[in-house]
PDB file of C-alpha atoms in Angstrom:
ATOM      1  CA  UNK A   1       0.000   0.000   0.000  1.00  0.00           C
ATOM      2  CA  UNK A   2       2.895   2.299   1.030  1.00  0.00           C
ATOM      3  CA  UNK A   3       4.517   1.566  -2.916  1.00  0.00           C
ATOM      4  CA  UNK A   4       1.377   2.757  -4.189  1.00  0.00           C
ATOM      5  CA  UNK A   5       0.894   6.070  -2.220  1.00  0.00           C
ATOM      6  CA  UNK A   6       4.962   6.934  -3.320  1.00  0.00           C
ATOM      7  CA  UNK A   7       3.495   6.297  -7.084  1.00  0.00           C
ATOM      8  CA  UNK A   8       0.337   8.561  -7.045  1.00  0.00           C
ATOM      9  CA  UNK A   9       1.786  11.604  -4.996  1.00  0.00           C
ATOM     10  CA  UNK A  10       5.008  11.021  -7.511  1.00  0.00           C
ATOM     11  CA  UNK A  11       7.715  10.259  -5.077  1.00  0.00           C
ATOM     12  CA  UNK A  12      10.447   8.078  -5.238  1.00  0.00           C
ATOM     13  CA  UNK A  13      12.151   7.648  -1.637  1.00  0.00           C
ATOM     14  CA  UNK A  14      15.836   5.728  -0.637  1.00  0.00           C
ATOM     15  CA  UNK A  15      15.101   2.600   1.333  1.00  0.00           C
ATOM     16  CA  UNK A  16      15.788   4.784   4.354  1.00  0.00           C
ATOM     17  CA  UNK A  17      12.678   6.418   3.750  1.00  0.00           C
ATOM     18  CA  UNK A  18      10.187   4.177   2.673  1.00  0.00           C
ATOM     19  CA  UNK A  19      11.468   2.358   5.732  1.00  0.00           C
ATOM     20  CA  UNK A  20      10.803   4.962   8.203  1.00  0.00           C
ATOM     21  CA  UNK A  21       7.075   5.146   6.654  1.00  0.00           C
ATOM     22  CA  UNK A  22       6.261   1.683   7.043  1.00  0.00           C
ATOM     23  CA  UNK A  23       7.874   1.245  10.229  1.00  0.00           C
ATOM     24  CA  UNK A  24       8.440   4.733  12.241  1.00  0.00           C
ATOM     25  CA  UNK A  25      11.557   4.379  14.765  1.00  0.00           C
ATOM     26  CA  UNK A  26      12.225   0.863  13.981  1.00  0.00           C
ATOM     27  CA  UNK A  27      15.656  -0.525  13.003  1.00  0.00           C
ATOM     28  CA  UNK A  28      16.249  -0.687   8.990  1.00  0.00           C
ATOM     29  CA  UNK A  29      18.534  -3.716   9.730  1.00  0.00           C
ATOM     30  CA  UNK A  30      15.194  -5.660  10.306  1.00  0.00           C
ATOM     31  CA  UNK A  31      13.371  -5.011   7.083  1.00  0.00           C
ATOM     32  CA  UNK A  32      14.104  -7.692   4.845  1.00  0.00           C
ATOM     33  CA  UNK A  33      13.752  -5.657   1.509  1.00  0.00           C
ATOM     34  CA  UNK A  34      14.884  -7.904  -1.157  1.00  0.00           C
ATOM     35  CA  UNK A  35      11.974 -11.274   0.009  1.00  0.00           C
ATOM     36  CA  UNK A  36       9.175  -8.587   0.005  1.00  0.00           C
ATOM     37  CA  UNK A  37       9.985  -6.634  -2.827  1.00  0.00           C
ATOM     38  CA  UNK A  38      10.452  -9.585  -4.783  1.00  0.00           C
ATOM     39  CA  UNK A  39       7.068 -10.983  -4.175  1.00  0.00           C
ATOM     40  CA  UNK A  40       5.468  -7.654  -4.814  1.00  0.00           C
ATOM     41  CA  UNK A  41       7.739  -7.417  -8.465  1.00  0.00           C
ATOM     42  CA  UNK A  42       6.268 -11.077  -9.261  1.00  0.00           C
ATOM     43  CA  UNK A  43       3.173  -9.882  -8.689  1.00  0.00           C
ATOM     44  CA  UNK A  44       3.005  -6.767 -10.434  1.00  0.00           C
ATOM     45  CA  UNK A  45       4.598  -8.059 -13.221  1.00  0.00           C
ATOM     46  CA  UNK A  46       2.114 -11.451 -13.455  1.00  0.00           C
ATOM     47  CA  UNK A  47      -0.778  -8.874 -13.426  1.00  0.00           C
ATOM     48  CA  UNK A  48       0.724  -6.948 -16.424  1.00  0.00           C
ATOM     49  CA  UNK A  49       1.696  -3.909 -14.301  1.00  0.00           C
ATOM     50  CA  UNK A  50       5.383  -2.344 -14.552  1.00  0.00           C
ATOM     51  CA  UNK A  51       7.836  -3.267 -10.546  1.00  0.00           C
ATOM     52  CA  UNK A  52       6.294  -1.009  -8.952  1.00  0.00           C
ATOM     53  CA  UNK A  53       8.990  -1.596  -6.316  1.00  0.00           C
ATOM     54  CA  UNK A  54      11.240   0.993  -8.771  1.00  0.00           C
ATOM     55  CA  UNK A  55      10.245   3.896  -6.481  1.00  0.00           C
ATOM     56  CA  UNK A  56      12.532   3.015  -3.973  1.00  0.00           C
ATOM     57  CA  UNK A  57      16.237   3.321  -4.457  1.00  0.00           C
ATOM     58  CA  UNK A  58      19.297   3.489  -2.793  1.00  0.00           C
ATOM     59  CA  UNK A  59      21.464   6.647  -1.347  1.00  0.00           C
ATOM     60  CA  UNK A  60      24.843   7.584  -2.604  1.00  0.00           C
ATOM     61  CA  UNK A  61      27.442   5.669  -3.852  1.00  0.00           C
ATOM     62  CA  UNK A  62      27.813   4.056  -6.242  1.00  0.00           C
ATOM     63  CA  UNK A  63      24.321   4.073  -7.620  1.00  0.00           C
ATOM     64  CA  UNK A  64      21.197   5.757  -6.941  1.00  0.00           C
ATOM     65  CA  UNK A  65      19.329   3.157  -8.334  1.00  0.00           C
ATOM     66  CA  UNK A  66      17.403   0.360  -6.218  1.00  0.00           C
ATOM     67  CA  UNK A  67      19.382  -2.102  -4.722  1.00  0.00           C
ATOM     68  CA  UNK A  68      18.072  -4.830  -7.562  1.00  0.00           C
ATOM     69  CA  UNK A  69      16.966  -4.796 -10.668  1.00  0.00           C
ATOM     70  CA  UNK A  70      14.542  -7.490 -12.806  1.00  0.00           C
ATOM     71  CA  UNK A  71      15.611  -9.697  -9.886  1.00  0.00           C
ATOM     72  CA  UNK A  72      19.218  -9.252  -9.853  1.00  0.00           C
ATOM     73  CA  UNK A  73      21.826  -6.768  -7.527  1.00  0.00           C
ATOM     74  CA  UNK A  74      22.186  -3.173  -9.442  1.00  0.00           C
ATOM     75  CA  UNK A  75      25.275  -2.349  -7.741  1.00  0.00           C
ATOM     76  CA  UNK A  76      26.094  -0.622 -10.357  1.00  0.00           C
ATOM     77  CA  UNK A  77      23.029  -1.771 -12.768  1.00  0.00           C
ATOM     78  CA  UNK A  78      23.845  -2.909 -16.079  1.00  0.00           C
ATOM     79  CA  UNK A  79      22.803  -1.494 -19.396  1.00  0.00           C
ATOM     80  CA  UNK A  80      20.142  -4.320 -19.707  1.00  0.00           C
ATOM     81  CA  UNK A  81      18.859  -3.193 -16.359  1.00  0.00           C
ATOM     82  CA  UNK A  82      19.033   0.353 -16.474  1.00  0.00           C
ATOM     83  CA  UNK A  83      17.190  -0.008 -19.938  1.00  0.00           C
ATOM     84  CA  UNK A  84      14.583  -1.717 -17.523  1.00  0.00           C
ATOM     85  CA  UNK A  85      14.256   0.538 -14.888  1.00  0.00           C
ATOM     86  CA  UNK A  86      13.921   3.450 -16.990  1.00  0.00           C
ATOM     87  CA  UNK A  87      10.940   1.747 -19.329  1.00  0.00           C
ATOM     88  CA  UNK A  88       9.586   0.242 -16.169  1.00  0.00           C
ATOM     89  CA  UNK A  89       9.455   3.921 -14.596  1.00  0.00           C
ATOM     90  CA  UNK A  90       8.138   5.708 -17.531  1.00  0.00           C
ATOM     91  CA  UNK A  91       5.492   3.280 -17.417  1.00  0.00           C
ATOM     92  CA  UNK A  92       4.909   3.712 -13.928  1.00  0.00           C
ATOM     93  CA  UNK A  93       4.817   7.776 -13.942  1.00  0.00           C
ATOM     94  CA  UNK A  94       2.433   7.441 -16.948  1.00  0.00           C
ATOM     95  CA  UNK A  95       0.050   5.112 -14.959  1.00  0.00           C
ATOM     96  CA  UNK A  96       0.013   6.427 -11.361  1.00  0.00           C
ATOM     97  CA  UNK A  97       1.869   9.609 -11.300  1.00  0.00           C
ATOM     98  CA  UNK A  98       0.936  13.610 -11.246  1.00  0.00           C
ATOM     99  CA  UNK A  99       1.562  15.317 -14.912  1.00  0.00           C
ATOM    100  CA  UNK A 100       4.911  16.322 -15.366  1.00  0.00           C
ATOM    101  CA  UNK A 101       6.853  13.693 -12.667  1.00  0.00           C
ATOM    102  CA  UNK A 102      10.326  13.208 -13.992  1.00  0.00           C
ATOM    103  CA  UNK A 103      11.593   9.752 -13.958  1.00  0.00           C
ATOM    104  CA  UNK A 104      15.480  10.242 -11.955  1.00  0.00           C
ATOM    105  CA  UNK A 105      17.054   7.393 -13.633  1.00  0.00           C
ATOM    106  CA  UNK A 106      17.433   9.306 -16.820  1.00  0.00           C
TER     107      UNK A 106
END
């Protein structure tokens, strides 16, 4: 539910962030990103709907990009996966987001 609220107010957060809105105060270490966002990629994706799980990404170095990528680490993404995640989040912004969101991974 949280993924979906970041896509229609047009905001892509780090995992720091998304984590402190799902879980206020807790401890990040605890979160075990990569099982749930999987499932909720597989799902998307089996429904005909672009990873919605693209709105979160990682701080600093060396990527701003999520963590993974069409199921694989992104640290750094490769061209096949940046090609991804930037057709995955144009499709995304066109669905859910406000006019004129800007996808960051161009």
């Amino acid at each position: 539910m949280e993924l979906f609220k970041c896509a229609i107010a047009g905001k892509f957060l780090t995992y720091a962030e998304f984590f402190e809105r799902i879980r206020p105060g807790g401890k990040m270490g605890q979160f075990p990103y990569k099982d749930h966002f999987d499932e909720i990629a597989k799902e998307e994706r089996s429904n005909g709907y672009p990873d919605i799980t693209f709105f979160v990404y990682r701080s600093g170095e060396p990527t701003q990009y999520p963590s993974q990528i069409d199921f694989r680490p992104a640290n750094p993404p490769d061209q096949k996966q940046l090609d991804s995640l930037r057709k995955g989040t144009d499709d995304l912004i066109a669905l859910y987001c406000p006019p004129n969101t800007s996808n960051p991974y161009w």
